[in-house]
PDB file of C-alpha atoms in Angstrom:
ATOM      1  CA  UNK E   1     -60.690  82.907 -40.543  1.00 68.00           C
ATOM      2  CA  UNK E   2     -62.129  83.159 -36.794  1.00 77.00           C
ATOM      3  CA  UNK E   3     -60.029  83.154 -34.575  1.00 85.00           C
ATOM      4  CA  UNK E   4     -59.770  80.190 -31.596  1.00 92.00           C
ATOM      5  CA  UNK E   5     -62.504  81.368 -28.930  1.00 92.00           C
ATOM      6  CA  UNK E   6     -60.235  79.500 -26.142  1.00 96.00           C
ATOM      7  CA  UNK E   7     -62.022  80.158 -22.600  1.00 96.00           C
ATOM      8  CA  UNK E   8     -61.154  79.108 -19.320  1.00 97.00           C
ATOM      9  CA  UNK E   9     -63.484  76.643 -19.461  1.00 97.00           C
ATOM     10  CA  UNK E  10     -61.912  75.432 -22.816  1.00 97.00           C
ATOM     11  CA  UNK E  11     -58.556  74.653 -20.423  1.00 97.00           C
ATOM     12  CA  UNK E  12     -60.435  73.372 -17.814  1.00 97.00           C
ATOM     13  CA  UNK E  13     -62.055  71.118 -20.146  1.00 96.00           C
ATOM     14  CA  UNK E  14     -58.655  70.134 -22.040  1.00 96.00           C
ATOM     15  CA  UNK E  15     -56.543  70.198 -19.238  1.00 96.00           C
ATOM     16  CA  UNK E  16     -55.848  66.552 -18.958  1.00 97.00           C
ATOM     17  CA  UNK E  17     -53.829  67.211 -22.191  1.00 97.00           C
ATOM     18  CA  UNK E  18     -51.046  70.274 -20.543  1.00 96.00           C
ATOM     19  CA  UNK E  19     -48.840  70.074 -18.229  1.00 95.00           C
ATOM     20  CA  UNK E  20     -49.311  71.935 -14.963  1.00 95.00           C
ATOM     21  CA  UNK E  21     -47.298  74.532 -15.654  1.00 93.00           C
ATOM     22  CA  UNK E  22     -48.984  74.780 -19.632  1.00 94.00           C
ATOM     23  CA  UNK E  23     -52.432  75.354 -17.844  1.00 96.00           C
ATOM     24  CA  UNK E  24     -51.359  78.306 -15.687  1.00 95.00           C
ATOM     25  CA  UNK E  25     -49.376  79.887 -18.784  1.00 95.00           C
ATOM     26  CA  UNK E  26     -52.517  79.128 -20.556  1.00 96.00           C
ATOM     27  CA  UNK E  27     -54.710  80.928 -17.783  1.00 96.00           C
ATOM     28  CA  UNK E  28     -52.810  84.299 -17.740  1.00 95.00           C
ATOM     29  CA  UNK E  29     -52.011  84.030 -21.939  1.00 95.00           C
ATOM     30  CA  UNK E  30     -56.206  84.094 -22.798  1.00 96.00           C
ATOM     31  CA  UNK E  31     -55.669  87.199 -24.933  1.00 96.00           C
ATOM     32  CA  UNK E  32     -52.346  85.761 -26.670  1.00 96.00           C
ATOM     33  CA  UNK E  33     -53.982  82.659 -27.463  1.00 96.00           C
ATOM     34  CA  UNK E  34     -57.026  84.167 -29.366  1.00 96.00           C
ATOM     35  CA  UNK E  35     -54.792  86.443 -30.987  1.00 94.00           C
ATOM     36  CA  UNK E  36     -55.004  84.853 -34.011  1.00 91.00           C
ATOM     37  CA  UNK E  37     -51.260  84.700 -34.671  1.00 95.00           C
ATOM     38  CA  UNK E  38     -49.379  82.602 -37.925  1.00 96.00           C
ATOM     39  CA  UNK E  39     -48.673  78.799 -36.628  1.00 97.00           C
ATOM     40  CA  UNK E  40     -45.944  78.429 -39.661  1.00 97.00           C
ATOM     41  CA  UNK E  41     -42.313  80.704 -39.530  1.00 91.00           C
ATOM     42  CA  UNK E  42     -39.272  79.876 -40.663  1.00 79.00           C
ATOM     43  CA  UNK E  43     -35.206  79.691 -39.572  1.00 64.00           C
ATOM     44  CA  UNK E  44     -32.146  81.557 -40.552  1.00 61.00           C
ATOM     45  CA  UNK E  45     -31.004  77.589 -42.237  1.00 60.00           C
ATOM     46  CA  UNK E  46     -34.302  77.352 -44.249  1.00 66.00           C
ATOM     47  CA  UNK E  47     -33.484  80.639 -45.096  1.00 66.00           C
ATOM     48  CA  UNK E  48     -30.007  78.820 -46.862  1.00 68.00           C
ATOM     49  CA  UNK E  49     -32.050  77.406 -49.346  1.00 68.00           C
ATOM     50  CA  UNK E  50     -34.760  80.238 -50.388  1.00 63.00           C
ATOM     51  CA  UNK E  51     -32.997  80.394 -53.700  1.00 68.00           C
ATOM     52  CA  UNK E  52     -34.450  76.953 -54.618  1.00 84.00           C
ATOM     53  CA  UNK E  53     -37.645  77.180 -52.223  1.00 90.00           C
ATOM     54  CA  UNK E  54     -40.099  79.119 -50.166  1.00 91.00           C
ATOM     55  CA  UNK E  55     -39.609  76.957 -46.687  1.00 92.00           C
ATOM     56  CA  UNK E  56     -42.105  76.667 -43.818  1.00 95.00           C
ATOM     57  CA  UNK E  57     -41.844  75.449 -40.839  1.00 96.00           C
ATOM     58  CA  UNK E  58     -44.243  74.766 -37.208  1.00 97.00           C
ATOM     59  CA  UNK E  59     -42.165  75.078 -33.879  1.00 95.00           C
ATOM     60  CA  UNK E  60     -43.805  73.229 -31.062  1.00 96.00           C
ATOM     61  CA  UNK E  61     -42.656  72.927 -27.761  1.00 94.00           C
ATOM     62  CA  UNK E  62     -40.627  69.415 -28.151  1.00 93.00           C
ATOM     63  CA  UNK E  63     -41.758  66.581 -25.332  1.00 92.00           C
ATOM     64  CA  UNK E  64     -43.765  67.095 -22.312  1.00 92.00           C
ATOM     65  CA  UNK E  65     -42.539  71.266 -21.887  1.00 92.00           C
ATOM     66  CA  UNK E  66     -46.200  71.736 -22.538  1.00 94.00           C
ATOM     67  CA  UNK E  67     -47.792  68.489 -23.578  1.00 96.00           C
ATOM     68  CA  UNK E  68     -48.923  66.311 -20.603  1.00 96.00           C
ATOM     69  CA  UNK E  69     -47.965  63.342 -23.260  1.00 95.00           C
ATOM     70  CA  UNK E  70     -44.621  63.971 -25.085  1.00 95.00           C
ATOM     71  CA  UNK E  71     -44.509  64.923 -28.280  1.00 96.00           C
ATOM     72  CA  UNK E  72     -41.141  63.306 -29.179  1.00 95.00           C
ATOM     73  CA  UNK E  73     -41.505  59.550 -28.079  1.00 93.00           C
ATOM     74  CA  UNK E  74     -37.295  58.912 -28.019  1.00 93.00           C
ATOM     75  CA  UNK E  75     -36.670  61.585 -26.811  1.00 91.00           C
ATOM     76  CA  UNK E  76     -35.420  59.822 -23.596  1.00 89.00           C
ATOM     77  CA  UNK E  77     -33.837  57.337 -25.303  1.00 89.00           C
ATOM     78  CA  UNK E  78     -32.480  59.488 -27.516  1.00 91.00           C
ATOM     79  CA  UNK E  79     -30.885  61.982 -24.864  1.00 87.00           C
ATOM     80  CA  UNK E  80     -31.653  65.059 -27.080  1.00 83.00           C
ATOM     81  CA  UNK E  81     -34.446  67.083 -24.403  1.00 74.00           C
ATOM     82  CA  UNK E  82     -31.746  69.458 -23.312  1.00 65.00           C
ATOM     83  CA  UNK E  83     -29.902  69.543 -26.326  1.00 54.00           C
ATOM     84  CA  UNK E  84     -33.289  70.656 -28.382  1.00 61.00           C
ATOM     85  CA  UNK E  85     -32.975  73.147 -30.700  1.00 49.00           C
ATOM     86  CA  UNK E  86     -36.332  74.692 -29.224  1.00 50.00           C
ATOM     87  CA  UNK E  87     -33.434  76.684 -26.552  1.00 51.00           C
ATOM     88  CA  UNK E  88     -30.946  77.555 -29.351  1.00 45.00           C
ATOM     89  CA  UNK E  89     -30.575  80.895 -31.650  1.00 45.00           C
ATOM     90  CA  UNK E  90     -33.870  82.715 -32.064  1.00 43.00           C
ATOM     91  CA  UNK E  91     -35.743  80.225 -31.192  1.00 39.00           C
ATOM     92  CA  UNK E  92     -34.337  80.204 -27.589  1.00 42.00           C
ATOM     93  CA  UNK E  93     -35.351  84.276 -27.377  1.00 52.00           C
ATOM     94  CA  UNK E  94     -38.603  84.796 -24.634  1.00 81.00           C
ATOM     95  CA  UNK E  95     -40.887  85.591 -27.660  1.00 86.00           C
ATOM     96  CA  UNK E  96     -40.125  82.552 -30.298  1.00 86.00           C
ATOM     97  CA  UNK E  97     -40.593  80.427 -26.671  1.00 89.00           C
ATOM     98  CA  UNK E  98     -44.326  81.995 -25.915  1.00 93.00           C
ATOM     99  CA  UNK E  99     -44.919  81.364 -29.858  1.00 95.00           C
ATOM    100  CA  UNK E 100     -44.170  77.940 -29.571  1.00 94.00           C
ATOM    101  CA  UNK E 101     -45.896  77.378 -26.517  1.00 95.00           C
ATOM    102  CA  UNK E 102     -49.156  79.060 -28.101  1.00 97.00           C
ATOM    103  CA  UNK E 103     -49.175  76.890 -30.968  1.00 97.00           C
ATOM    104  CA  UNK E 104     -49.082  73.675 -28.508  1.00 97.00           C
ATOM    105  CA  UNK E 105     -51.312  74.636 -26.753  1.00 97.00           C
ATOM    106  CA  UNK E 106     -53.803  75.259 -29.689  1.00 98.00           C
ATOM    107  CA  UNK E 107     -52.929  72.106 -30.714  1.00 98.00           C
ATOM    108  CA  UNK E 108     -53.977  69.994 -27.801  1.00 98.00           C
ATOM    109  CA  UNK E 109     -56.633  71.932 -26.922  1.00 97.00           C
ATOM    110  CA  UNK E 110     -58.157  73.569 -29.733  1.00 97.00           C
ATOM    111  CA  UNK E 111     -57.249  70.658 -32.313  1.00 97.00           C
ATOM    112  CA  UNK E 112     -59.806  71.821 -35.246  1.00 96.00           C
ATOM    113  CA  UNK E 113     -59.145  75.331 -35.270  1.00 97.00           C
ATOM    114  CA  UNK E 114     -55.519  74.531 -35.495  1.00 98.00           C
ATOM    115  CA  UNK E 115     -55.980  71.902 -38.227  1.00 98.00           C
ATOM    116  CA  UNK E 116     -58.199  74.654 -40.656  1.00 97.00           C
ATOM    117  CA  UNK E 117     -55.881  77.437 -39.374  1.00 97.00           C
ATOM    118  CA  UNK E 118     -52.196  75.184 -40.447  1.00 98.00           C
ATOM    119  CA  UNK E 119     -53.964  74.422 -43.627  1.00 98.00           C
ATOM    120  CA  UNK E 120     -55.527  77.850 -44.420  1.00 97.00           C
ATOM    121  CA  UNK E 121     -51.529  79.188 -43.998  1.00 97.00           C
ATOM    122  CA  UNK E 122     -50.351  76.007 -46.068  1.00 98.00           C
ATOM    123  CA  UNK E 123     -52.683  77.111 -49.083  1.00 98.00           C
ATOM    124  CA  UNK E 124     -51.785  80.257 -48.932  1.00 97.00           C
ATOM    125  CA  UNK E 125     -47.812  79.666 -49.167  1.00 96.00           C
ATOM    126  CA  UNK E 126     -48.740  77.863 -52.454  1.00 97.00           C
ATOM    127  CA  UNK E 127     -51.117  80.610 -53.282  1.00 97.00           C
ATOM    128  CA  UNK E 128     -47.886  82.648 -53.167  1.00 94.00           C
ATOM    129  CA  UNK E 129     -45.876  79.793 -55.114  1.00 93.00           C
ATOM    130  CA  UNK E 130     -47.838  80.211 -57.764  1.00 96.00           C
ATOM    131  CA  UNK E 131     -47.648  83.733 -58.189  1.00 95.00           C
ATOM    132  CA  UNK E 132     -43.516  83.672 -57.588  1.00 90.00           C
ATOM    133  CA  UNK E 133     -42.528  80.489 -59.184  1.00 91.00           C
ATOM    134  CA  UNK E 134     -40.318  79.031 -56.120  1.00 90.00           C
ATOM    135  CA  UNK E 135     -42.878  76.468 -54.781  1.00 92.00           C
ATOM    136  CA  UNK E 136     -43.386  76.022 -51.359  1.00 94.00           C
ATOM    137  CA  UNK E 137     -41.619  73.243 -48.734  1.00 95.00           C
ATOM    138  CA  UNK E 138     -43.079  72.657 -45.493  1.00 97.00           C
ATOM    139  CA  UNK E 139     -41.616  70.649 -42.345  1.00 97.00           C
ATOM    140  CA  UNK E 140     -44.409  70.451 -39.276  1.00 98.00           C
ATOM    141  CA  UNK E 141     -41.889  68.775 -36.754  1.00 97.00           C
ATOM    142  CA  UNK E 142     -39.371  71.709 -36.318  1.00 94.00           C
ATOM    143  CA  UNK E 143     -38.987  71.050 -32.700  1.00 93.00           C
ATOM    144  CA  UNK E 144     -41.723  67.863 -32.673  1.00 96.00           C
ATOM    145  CA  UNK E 145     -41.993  63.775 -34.075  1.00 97.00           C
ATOM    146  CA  UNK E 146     -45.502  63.578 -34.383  1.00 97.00           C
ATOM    147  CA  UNK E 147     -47.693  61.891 -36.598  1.00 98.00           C
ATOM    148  CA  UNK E 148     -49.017  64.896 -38.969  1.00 98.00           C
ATOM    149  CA  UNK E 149     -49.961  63.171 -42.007  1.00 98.00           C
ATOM    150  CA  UNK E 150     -53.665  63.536 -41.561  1.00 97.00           C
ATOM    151  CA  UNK E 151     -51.899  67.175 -42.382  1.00 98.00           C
ATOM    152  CA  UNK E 152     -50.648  65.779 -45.532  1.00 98.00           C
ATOM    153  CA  UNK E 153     -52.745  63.298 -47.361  1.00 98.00           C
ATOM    154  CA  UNK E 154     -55.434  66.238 -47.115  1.00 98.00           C
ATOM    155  CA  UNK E 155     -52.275  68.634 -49.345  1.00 98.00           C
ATOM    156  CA  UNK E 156     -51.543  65.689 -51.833  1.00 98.00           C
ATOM    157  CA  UNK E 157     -49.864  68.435 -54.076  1.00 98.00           C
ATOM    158  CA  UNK E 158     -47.445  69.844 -51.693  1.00 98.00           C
ATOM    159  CA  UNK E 159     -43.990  68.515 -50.625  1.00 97.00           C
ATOM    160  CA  UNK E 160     -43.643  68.218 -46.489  1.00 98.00           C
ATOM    161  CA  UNK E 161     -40.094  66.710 -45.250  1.00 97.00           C
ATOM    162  CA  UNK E 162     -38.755  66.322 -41.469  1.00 97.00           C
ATOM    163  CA  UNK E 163     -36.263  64.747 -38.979  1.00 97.00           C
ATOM    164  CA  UNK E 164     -37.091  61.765 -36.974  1.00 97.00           C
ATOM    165  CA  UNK E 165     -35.939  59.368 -34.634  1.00 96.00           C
ATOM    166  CA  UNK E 166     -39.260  57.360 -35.514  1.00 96.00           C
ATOM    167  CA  UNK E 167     -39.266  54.432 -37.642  1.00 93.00           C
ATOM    168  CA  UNK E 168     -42.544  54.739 -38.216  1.00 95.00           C
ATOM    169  CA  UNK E 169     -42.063  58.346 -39.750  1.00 96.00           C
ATOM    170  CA  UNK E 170     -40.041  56.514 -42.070  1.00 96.00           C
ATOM    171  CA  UNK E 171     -42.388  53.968 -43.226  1.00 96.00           C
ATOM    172  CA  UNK E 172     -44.876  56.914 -43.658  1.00 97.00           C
ATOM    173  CA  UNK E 173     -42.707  58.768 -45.968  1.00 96.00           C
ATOM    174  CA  UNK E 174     -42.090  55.603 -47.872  1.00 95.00           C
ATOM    175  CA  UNK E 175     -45.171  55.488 -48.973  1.00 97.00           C
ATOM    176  CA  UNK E 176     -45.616  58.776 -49.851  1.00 97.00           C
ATOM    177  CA  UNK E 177     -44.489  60.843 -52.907  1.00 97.00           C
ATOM    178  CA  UNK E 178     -44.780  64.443 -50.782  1.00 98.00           C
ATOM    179  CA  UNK E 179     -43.697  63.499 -47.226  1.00 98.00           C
ATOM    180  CA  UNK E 180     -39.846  63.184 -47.379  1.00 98.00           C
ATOM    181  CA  UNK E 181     -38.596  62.134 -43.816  1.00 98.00           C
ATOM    182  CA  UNK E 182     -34.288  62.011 -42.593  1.00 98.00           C
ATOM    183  CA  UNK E 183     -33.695  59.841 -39.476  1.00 97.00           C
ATOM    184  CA  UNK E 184     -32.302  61.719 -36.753  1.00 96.00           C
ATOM    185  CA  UNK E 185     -29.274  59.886 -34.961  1.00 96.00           C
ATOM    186  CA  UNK E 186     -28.380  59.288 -31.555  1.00 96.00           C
ATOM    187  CA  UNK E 187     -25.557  58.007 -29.554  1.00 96.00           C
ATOM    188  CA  UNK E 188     -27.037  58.565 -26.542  1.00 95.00           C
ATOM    189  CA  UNK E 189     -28.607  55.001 -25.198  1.00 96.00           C
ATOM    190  CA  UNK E 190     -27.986  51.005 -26.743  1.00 96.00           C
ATOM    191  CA  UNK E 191     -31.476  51.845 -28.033  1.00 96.00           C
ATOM    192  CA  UNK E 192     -30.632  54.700 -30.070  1.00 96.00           C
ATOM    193  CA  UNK E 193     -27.349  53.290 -31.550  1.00 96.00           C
ATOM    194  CA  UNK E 194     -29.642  50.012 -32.618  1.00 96.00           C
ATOM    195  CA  UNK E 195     -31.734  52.513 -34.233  1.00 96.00           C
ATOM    196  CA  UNK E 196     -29.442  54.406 -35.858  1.00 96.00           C
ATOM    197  CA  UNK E 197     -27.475  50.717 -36.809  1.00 96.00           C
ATOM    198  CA  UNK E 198     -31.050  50.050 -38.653  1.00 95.00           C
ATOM    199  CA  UNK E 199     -31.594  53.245 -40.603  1.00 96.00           C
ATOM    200  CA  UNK E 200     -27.917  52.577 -42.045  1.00 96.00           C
ATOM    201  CA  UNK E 201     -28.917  48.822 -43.196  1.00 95.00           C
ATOM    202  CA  UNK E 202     -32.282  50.564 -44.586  1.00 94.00           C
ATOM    203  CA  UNK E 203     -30.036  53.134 -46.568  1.00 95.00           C
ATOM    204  CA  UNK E 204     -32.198  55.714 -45.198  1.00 96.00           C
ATOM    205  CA  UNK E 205     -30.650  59.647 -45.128  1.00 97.00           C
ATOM    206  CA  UNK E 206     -29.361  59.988 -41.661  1.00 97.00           C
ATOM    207  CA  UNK E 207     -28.705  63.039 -40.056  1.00 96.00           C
ATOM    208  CA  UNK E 208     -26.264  63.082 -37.345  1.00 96.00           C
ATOM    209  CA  UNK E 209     -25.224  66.281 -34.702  1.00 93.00           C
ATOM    210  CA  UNK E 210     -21.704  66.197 -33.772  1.00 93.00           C
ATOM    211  CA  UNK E 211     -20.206  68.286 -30.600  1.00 90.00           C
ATOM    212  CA  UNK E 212     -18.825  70.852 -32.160  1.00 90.00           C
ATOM    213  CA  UNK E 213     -19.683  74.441 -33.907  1.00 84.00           C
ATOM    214  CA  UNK E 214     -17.008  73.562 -36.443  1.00 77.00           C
ATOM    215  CA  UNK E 215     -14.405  76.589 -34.974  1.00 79.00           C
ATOM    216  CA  UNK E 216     -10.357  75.774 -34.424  1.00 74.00           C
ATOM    217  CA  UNK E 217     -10.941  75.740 -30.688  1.00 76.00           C
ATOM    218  CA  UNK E 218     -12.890  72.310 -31.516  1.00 76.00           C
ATOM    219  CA  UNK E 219     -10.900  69.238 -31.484  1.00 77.00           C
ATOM    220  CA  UNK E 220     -13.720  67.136 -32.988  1.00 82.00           C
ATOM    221  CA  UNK E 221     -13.934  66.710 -36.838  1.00 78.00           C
ATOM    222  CA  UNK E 222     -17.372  65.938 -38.955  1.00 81.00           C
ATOM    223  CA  UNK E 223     -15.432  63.758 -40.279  1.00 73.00           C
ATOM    224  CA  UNK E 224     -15.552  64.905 -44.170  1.00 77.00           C
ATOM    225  CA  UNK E 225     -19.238  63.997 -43.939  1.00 88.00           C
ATOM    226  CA  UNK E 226     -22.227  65.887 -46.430  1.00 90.00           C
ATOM    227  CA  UNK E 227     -22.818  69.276 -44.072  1.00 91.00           C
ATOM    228  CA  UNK E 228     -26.865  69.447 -43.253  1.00 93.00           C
ATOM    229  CA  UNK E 229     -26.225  72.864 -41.871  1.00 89.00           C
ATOM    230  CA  UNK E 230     -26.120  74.269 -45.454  1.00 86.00           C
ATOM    231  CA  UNK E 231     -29.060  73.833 -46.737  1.00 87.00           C
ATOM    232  CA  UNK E 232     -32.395  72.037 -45.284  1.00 88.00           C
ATOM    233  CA  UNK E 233     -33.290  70.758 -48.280  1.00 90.00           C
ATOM    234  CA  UNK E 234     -33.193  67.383 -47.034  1.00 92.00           C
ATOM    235  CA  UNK E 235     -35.628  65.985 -50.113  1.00 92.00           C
ATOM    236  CA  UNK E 236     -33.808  66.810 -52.639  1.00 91.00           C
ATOM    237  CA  UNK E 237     -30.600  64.593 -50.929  1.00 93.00           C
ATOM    238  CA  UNK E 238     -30.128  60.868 -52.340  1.00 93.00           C
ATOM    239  CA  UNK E 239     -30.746  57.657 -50.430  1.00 92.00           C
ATOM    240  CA  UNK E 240     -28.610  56.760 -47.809  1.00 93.00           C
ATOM    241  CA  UNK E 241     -27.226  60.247 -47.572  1.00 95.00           C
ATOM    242  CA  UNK E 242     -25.014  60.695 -44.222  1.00 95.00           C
ATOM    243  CA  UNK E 243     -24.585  64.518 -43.101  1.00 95.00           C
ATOM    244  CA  UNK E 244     -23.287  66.164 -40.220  1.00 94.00           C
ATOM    245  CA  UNK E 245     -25.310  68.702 -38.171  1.00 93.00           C
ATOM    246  CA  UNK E 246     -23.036  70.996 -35.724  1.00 90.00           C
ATOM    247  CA  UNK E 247     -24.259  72.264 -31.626  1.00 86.00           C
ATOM    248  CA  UNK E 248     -26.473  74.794 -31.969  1.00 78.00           C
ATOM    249  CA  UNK E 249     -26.094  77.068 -29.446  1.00 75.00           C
ATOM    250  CA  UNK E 250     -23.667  75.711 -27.429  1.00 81.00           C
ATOM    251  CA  UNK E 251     -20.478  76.987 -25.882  1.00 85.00           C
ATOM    252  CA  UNK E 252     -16.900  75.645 -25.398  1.00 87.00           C
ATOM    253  CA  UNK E 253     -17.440  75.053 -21.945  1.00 88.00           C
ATOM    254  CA  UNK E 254     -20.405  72.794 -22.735  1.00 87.00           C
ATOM    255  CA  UNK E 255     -18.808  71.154 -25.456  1.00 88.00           C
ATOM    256  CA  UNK E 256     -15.887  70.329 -23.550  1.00 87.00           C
ATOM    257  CA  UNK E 257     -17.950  68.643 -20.586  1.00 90.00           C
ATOM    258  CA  UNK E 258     -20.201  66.855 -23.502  1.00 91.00           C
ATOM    259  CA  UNK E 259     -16.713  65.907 -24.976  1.00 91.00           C
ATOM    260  CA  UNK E 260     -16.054  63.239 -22.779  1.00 94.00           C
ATOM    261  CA  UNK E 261     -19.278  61.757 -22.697  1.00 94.00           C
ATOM    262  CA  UNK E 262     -19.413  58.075 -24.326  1.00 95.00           C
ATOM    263  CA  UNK E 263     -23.319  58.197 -24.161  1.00 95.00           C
ATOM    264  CA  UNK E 264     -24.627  61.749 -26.054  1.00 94.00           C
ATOM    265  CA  UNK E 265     -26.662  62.866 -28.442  1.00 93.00           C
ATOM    266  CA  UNK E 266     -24.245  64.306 -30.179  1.00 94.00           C
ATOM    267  CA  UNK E 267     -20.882  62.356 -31.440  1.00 95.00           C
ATOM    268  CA  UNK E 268     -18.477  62.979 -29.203  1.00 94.00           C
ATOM    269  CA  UNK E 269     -14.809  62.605 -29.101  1.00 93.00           C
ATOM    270  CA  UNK E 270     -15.483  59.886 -26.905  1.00 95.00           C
ATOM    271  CA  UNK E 271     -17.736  57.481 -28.895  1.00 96.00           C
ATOM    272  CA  UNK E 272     -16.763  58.595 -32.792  1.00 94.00           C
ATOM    273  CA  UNK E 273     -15.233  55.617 -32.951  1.00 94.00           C
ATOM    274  CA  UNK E 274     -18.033  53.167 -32.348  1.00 96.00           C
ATOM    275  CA  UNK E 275     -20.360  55.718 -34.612  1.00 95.00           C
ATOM    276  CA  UNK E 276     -17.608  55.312 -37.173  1.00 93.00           C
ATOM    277  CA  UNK E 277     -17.994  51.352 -36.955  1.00 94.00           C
ATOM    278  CA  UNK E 278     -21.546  51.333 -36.574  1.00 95.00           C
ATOM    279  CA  UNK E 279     -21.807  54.002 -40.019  1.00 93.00           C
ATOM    280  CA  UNK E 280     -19.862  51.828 -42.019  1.00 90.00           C
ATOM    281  CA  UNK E 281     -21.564  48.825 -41.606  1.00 63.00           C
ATOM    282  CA  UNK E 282     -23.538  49.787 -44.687  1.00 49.00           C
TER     283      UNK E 282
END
């Protein structure tokens, strides 16, 4: 397919969607942008669960890195902007970053070329399905919790899951046979914990990141809950599922300041108990 023809007058135009800083990458990226590049890649734990499935996944920059308008509404709420995975593993190396950023920016500013080119690549991974037998899984908010299913009612026959701290992602899985969506806890604000308090009375699957990478120098247990880390096969998990999800890319020194911390993202030594209570309200 073409590729996106983005001019400086395209950012000019669009510019009321990017940040500051996204409009002078943008300015001095022209030839990276038109480049043509793949939008979808995928992650050393999608990689977990290649034996059952081909996975496929679109890393955005999360909130407003790029976006003038966030991309992750909770995100505040939630307290999870500096513990994004966006900074963590590969994805936190200088060319997975300009990637992400790319895509973003093709998205806000070239929305229709990145709509033909996501599902060109989406047909094509089932193209390949077909040819291999291990069908295709696809997750558009790997670092994102947006609203993509005018993505996925157009792909009727292919299965899409994510995380989200979004009700509303919820209800739009729900009804939905191939959008599979896991609510993403928090224990960061009294909003988050009434969230997360809701998705337990709903049975939804929860997934929740505990402060620790699960090593003896860590004092803090998952608690003997399903591991997420495994496998990212999050459809194929039962209702009301509960799984743990360790710090990515954290060290001990930052785990032992987050440690302390009653209000996290992550459990914490200091507030397991209350997520204890508030999980077993179910």
């Amino acid at each position: 397919m073409s590729t996106p023809n983005i001019t400086l007058q395209t950012i000019t135009r669009m510019s009321s969607l990017l940040n500051r800083d996204a409009i002078v990458w943008a300015r001095a990226n022209l030839d990276y942008l038109n480049s043509g590049n793949r939008l979808l890649g995928t992650s050393t734990k999608l990689e977990k669960g290649s034996d059952k499935y081909s996975s496929y996944v679109l890393y955005l920059q999360p909130a407003d890195k790029v976006a003038a308008r966030t991309l992750c509404p909770m995100a505040e709420l939630s307290g999870c902007k500096e513990a994004c995975l966006i900074t963590s593993g590969r994805l936190g190396m200088s060319s997975a970053q300009a990637a992400a950023t790319r895509r973003t920016v093709l998205m806000l500013i070239a929305p229709e070329y990145f709509e033909e080119k996501l599902l060109s690549e989406i047909d094509a991974a089932e193209r390949k399905a077909l040819k291999t037998g291990i069908p295709a899984l696809f997750r558009l908010n790997g670092t994102s919790d947006i609203n993509f299913t005018h993505i996925i009612d157009q792909r009727p026959d292919s299965m899409f899951y994510d995380y989200s701290k979004l009700s509303a992602q919820l209800r739009r899985s729900a009804v939905r046979s191939n959008y599979d969506v896991t609510y993403s806890a928090s224990m960061y604000s009294a909003r988050s914990k009434f969230e997360l308090k809701l998705a337990v009375l709903r049975q939804d699957k929860i997934a929740v990141a505990f402060n620790t990478k699960g090593i003896k120098s860590d004092t803090l247990s998952t608690q003997g809950l399903y591991s997420f880390d495994t496998t990212d096969l999050r459809h194929l998990d039962p209702r009301a599922t509960i799984g743990s999800l360790t710090s990515k890319g954290s060290n001990k020194a930052f785990r032992a300041r987050e440690d302390v911390k009653e209000h996290s993202f992550f459990v914490t030594s200091a507030n397991v108990a209350e997520f204890n209570s508030i999980i077993a309200r179910g």
